[in-house]
mmCIF file of C-alpha atoms and ligand atoms in Angstrom:
data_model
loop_
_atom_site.group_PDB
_atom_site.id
_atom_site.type_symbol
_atom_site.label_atom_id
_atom_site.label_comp_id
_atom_site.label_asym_id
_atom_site.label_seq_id
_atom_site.Cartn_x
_atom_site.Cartn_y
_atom_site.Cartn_z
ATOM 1 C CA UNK A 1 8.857 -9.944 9.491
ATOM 2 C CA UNK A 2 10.409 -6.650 10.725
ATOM 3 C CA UNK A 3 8.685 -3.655 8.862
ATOM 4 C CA UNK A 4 10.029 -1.228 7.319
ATOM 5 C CA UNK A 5 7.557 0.695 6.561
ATOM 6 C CA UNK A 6 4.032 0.179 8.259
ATOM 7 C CA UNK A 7 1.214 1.452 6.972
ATOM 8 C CA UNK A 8 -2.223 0.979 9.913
ATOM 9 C CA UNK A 9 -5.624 1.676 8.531
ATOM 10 C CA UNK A 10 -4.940 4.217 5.665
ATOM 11 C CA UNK A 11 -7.876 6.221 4.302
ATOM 12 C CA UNK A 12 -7.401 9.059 2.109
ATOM 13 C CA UNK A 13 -10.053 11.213 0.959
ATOM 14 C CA UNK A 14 -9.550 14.347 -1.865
ATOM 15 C CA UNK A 15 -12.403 17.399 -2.309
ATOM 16 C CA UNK A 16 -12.844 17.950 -5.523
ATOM 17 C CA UNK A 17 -15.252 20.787 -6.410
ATOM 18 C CA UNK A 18 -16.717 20.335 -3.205
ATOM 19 C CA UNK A 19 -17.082 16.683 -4.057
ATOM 20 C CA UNK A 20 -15.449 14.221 -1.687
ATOM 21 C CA UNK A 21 -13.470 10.886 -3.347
ATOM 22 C CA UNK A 22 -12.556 8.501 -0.758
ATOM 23 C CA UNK A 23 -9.276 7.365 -2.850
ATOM 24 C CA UNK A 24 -7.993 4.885 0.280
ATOM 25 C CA UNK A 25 -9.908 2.944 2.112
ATOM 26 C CA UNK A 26 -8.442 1.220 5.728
ATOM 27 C CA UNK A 27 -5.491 0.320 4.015
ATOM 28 C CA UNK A 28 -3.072 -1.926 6.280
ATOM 29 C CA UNK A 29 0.347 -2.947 4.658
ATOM 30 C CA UNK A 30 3.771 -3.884 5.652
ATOM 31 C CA UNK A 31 6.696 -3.769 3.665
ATOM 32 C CA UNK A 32 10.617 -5.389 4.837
ATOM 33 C CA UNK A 33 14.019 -4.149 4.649
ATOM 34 C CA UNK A 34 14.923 -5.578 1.344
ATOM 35 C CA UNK A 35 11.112 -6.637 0.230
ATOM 36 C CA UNK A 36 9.976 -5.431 -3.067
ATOM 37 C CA UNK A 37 5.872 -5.129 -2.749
ATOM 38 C CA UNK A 38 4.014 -4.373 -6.094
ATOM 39 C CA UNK A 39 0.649 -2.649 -5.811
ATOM 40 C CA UNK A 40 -1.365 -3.601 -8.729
ATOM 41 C CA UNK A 41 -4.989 -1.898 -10.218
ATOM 42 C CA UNK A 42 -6.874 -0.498 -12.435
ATOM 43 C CA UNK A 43 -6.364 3.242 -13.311
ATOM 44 C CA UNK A 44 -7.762 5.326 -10.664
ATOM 45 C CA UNK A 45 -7.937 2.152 -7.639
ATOM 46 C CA UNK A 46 -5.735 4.235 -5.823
ATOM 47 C CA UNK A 47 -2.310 3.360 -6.406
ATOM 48 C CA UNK A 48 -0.541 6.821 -7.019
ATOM 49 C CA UNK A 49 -2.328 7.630 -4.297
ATOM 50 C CA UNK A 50 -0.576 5.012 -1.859
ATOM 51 C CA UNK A 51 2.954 6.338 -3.290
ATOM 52 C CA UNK A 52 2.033 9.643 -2.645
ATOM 53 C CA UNK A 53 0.713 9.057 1.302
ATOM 54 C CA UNK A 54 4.119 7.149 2.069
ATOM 55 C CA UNK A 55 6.399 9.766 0.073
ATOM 56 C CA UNK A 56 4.587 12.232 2.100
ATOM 57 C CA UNK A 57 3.452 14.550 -0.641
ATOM 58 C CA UNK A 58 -0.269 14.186 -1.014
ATOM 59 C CA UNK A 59 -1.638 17.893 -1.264
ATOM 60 C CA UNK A 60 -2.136 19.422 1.632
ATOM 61 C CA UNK A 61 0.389 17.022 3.544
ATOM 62 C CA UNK A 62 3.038 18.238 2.391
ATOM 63 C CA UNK A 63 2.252 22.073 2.690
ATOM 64 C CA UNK A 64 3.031 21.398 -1.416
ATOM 65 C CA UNK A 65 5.807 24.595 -2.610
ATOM 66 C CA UNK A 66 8.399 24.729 0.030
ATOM 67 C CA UNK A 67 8.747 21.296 0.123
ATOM 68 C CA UNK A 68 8.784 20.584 -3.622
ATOM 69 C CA UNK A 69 11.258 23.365 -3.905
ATOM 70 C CA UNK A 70 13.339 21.967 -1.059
ATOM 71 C CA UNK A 71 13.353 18.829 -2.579
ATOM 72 C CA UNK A 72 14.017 20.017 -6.327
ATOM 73 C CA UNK A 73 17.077 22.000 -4.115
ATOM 74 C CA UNK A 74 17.752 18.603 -2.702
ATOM 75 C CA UNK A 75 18.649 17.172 -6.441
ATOM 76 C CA UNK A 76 20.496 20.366 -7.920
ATOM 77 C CA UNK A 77 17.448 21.190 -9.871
ATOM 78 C CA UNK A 78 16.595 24.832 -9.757
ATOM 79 C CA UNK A 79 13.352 25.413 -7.874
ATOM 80 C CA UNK A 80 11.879 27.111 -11.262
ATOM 81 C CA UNK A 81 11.122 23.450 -12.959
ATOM 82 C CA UNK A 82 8.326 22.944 -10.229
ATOM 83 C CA UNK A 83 6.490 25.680 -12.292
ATOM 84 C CA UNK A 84 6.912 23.997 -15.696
ATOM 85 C CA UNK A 85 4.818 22.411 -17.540
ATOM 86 C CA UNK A 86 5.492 18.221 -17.694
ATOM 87 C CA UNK A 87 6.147 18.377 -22.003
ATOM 88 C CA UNK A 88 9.435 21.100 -21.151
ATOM 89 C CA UNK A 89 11.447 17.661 -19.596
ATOM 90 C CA UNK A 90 11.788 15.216 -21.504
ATOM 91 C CA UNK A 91 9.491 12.230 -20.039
ATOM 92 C CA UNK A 92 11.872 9.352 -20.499
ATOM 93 C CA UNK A 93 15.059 11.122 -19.450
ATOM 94 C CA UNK A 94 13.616 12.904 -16.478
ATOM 95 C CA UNK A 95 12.631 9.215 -15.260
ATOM 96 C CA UNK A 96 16.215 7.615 -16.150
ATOM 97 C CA UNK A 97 17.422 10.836 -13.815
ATOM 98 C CA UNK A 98 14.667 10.532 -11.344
ATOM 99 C CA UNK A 99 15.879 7.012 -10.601
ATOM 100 C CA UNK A 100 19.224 7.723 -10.758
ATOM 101 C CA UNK A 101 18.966 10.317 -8.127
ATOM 102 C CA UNK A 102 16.352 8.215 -6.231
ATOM 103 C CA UNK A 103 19.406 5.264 -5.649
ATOM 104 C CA UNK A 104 22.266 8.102 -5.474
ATOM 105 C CA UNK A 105 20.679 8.857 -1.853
ATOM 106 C CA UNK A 106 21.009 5.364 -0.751
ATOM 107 C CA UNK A 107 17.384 5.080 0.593
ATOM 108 C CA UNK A 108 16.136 2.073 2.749
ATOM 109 C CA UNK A 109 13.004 2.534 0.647
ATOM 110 C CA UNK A 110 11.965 3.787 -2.929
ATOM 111 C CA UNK A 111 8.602 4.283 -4.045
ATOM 112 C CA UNK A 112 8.286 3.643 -7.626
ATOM 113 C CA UNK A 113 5.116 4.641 -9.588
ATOM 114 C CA UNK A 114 5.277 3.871 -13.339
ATOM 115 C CA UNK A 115 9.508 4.481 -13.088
ATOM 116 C CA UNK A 116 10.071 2.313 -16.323
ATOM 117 C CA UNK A 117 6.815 2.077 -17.603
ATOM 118 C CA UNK A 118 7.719 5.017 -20.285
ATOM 119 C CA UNK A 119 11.266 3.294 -21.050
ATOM 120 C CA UNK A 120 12.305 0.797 -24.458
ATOM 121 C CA UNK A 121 12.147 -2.197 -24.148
ATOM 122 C CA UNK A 122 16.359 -2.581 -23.438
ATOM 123 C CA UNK A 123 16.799 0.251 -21.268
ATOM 124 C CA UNK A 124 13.934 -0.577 -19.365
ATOM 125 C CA UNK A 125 15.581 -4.108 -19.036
ATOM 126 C CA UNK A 126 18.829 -2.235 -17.776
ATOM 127 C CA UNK A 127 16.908 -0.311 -15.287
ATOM 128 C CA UNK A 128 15.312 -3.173 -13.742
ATOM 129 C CA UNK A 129 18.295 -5.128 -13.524
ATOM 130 C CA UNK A 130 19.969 -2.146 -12.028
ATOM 131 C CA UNK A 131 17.601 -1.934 -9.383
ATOM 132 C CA UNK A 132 17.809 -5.478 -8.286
ATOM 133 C CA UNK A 133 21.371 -5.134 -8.269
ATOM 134 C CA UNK A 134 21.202 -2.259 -5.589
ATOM 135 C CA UNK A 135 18.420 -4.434 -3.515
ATOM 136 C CA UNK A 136 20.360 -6.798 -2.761
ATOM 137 C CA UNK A 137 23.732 -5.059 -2.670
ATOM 138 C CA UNK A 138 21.907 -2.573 -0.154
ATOM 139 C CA UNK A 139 18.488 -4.045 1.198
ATOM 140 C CA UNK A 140 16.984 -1.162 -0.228
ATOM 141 C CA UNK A 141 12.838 -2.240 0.030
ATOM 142 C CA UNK A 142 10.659 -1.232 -3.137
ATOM 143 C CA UNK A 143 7.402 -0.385 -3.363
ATOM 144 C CA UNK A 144 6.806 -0.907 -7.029
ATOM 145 C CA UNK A 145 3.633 0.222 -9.081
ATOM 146 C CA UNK A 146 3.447 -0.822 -12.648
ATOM 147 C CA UNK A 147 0.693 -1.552 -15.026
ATOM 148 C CA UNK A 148 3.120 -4.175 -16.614
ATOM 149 C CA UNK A 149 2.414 -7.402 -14.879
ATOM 150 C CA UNK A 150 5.321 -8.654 -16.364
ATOM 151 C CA UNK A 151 7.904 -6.640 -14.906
ATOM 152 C CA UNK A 152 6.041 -6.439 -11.503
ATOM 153 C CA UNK A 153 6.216 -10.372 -11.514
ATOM 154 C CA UNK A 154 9.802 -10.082 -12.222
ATOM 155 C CA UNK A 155 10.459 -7.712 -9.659
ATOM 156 C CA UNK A 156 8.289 -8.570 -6.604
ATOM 157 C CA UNK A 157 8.600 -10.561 -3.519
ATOM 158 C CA UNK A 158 4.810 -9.903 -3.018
ATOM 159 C CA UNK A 159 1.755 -8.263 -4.551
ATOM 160 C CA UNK A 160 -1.317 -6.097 -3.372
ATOM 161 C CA UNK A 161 -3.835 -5.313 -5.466
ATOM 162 C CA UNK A 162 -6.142 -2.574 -5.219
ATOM 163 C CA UNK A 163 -9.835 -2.352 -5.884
ATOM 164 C CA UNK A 164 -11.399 1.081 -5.587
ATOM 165 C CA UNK A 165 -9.086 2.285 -2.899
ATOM 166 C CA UNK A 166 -10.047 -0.793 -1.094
ATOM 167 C CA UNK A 167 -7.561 -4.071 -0.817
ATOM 168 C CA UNK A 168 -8.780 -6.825 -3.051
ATOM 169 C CA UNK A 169 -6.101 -9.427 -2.160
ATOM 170 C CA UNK A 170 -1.999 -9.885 -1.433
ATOM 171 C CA UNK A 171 0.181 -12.658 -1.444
ATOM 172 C CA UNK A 172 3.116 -14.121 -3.093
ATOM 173 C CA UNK A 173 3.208 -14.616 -7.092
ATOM 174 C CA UNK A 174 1.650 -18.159 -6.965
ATOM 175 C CA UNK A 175 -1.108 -16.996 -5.179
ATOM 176 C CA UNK A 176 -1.650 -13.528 -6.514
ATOM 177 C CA UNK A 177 -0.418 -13.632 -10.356
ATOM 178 C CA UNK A 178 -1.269 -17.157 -11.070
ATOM 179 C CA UNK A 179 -4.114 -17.869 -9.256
ATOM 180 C CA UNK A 180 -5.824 -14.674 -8.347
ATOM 181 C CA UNK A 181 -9.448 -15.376 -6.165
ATOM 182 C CA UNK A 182 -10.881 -11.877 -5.909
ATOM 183 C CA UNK A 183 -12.787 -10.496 -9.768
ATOM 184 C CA UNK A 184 -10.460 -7.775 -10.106
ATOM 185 C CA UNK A 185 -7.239 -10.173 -9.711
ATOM 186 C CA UNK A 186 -8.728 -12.363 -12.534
ATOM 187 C CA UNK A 187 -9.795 -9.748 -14.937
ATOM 188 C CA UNK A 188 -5.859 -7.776 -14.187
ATOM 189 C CA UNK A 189 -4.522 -10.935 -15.245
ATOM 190 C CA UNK A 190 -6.823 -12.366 -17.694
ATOM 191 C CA UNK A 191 -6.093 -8.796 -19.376
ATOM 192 C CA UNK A 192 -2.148 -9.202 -18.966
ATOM 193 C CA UNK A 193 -1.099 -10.543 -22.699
ATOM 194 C CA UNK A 194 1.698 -13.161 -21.821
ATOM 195 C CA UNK A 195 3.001 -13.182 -18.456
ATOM 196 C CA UNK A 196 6.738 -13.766 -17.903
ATOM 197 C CA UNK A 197 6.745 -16.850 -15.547
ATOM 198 C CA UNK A 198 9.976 -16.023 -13.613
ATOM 199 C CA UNK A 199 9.267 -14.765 -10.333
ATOM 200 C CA UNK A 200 11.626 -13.765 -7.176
ATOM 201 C CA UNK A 201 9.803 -17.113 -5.631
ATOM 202 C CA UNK A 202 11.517 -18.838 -8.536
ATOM 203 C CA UNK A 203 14.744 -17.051 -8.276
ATOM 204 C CA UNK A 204 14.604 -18.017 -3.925
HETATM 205 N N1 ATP B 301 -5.528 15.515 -6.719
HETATM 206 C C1 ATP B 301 -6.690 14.858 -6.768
HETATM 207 N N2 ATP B 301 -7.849 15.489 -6.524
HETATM 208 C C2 ATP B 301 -9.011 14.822 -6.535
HETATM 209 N N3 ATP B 301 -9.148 13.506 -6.820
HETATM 210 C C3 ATP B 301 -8.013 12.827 -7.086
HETATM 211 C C4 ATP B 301 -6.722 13.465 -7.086
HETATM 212 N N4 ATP B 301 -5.793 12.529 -7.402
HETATM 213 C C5 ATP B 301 -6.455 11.379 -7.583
HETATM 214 N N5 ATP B 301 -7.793 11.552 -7.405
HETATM 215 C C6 ATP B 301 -8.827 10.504 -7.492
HETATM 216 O O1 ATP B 301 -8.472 9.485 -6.554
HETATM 217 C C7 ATP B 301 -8.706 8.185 -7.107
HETATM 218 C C8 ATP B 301 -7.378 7.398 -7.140
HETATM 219 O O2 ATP B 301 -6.482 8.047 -8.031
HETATM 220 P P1 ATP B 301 -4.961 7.548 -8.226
HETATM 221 O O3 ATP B 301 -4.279 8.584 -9.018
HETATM 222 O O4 ATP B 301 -4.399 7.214 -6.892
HETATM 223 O O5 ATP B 301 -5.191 6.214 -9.081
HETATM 224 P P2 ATP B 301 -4.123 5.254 -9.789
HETATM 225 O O6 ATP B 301 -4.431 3.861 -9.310
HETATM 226 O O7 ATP B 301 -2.740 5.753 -9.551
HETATM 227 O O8 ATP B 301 -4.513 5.360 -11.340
HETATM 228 P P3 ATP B 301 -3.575 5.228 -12.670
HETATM 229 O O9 ATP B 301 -3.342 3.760 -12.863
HETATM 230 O O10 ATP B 301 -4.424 5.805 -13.756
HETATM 231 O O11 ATP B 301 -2.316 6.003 -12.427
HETATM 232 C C9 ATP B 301 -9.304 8.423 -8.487
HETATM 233 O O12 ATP B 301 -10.716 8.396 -8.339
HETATM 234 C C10 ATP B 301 -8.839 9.825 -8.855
HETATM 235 O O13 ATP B 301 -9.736 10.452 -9.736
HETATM 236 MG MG1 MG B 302 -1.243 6.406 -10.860
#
């Protein structure tokens, strides 16, 4: 496999009140031209995280206002919104835009953390389809984060799951989804209430 993106022993750690929290731990991961890669866990294993280190805009990396203000520029928003509070945008508009603007650019990769999770049931559908559509139309890789097994399994060519910051297991759906060996894999999808059994795998 040719990477894409290549991520080599990963460890992120934020201060928080003079308190260190080691959010990444030696994370190694690969993801294709093309390849959509879920990264499944439980709140706070790291995940946002991940699609923050890759976009480049965990704080202090990014050197956070000039940059957000740049990129607000970027998308003919004025730099003002990076000031406002998140309930003055509407949340599932601003994500329908978001994505919208994310595929406008024609990116090899898109990170996407919770991007339909706040969406109906039939636009969420649309969105999904949408963005297979462009993957394989433009080989556009995804790096997909969603607490909805459902979708992910729909979605993703293969699957990561996070444990603490730390790398539980990754694989392909048969592996990961339906027969996950590490406690955290089980309990994800012993917790998941009825999994959609089409995969990519199926689809290939
Ligand atoms: N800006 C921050 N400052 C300090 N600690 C942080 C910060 N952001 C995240 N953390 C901590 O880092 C760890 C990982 O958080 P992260 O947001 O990456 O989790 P997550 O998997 O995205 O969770 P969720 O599913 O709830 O979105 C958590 O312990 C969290 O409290
Ligand atoms: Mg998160």
């Amino acid at each position: 496999m040719t990477a894409l993106l290549s991520i080599h022993d990963l460890t992120v750690t934020y201060r928080r009140d003079g308190v260190e929290v080691t959010a990444l731990k030696n994370i190694s991961l690969d993801v294709a031209a093309g390849e959509s890669l879920a990264v499944i866990g439980e709140s706070g294993s790291g995940k946002s995280t991940l699609a923050l280190a890759i976009a480049g805009l965990l704080p202090g990396s990014a050197r956070i206002e000039g940059r957000i203000a740049a990129l607000l520029q970027r998308v003919e928003l004025s730099a003002d919104l990076a000031g406002r509070a998140i309930h003055e945008i509407s949340g599932g508009q601003r994500q329908r835009v978001a994505i919208a603007r994310a595929i406008a650019t024609k990116p090899s990769l898109i990170v996407l953390d919770e991007a339909v999770s706040a969406l109906d049931v039939s636009v969420r559908g649309q969105i999904l389809q949408l963005l297979l559509d462009l993957q394989r139309e433009e080989r556009i890789a995804y790096l997909f984060i969603s607490h909805d097994l459902g979708v992910i399994r729909a979605i993703a060519h293969r699957f990561v799951i996070l444990d603490a910051g730390r790398i539980a297991e990754s694989g392909n759906a048969r592996t990961v989804i339906d027969a996950p060996r590490s406690a955290i894999g089980k309990a994800l999808v012993a917790a998941a209430p009825r999994l959609n059994r089409t995969s990519r795998q199926d689809a290939s």
